[in-house]
Amino acid sequence: MLLFTPGPTPVPESIRLAMAEPTLHHRTPEFEAIFEETRKELFKLFNTDEVIMLATSGTGAMEAAVINLCHTTLLNINAGKFGERFGKIAKAHGLGSVELKYEWDTPASVEDVLKALKKTPSIDAIAIQISESAGGLRHPVEEIAKAVKAVRPEIMIIADGITAIGVEKIDVSHLDAVLAGSQKALMLPPGLAILGLSNAAIAKVGEGKGYYLNLASEIKNQKKNTTAYTAATTLTIGLGAILKEIANDGGLEKLYTETAARAVATRGALEAIGLHSYPSSPAKSMTTIDDENASEIHTILKNDYEVNVAGGQDHLKGKIFRINQMGLIKIYESAWVVNAVELALAKLDRRVYDGRANKVFNELYFAEMAK
Ligand SMILES: *Cc1c(COP(=O)(O)O)cnc(C)c1O
């Protein structure tokens, strides 16, 4: 079965083997050396002033960012389940909460954000997804952050990059916290989250808030290559290994180029067989198709063609399917996925199979790679 859900993503065999080593104690020079190496690679991936690893799923990093960087009112952009979650976190901690809501195919706009800031002057942090995984949507986060910093430089910008870090190069110049999670673009099992922080964010963290998710204690410890509490040792080893593997496989630029080419080729191939791409501004992390037969296609892919894609949630349940583009994916696997979608359409009597999806996929992919 090919796992093509936009998280969890498949863990490469070499990484599974790297994580099969005997358990290390976390307070040892041996582990601290691994931690230091992994941190070094993370700085190259994030390009932020600081990076912090937390033993939690991605939501833990969202909560850590909100409680440490928002002291009065959070503005959250809700164009899907993950954006909505930021608002729920703010409310759970008794913070003020203002939400900008969009349909799940629609990116946030700079004007709306600036208007919201004018209306509620107490807003001191903005939380937004770079790639909102609910609909495979790319928000113009860098543009929004730049515009916000031009008028209110003290406002913290929290960018959820859980399906963006490791997918494309992000301009972090105006971002204060950038979040990643192990089980998405980083190709690891779930359980490790990473925060990239700006110096302004570190200043705002001050003494920190919360207990387990207190970023002040983590910053202090992780600068010394250790953690406040027990580190996720096995996942840290896996993270170091995958980042080294990416570096040895041509580096981040090659990974970004291939990911972008796969995203373009997959979308083009599926459009060529009459399907429709859902988001008006598609993220490179996944390809999202809205279709009246979405749930049948999803089932046929799994039962007949050994392809596991993801469906939709909430009001998009049964209305979309999402194909992963994150990670080191073999090109022949992606070609099979679009071919399997065409076969599924033929089964549903939607078209006569002629191999068009596979052909267009290859044409577009190699044209992108030749650019
Ligand atoms: C998966 C995901 C999360 C949540 O991560 P968990 O690991 O499930 O807690 C947050 N944001 C985005 C954009 C995601 O795709």
Coordinates of C-alpha atoms and ligand atoms in Angstrom, one line a residue, residues 57-59 62 82 85 129 131 133 160 162-163 183-184, ligand 1:
S57 CA 2.7 16.4 18.5
G58 CA 2.3 19.5 16.3
T59 CA -0.5 20.9 18.4
M62 CA 0.9 25.5 18.5
F82 CA -5.9 23.9 12.0
R85 CA -7.5 25.3 16.5
Q129 CA -1.0 28.4 8.8
S131 CA -0.1 25.7 4.4
S133 CA -3.8 21.2 5.5
D160 CA 2.2 27.1 11.5
I162 CA 3.8 22.0 9.9
T163 CA 3.0 21.2 6.2
Q183 CA 5.1 13.3 11.0
K184 CA 4.5 15.6 8.0
Ligands
LIG1 C1 -1.1 18.1 11.2 C2 -1.1 19.5 11.4 C3 -1.2 20.1 12.7 C4 -1.4 19.3 14.0 O1 -0.4 18.5 14.3 P1 -0.7 17.2 15.3 O2 0.7 16.6 15.1 O3 -1.8 16.4 14.8 O4 -0.9 17.7 16.6 C5 -1.2 21.5 12.8 N1 -1.2 22.2 11.7 C6 -1.1 21.7 10.5 C7 -1.1 22.7 9.3 C8 -1.1 20.3 10.3 O5 -1.1 19.8 9.1

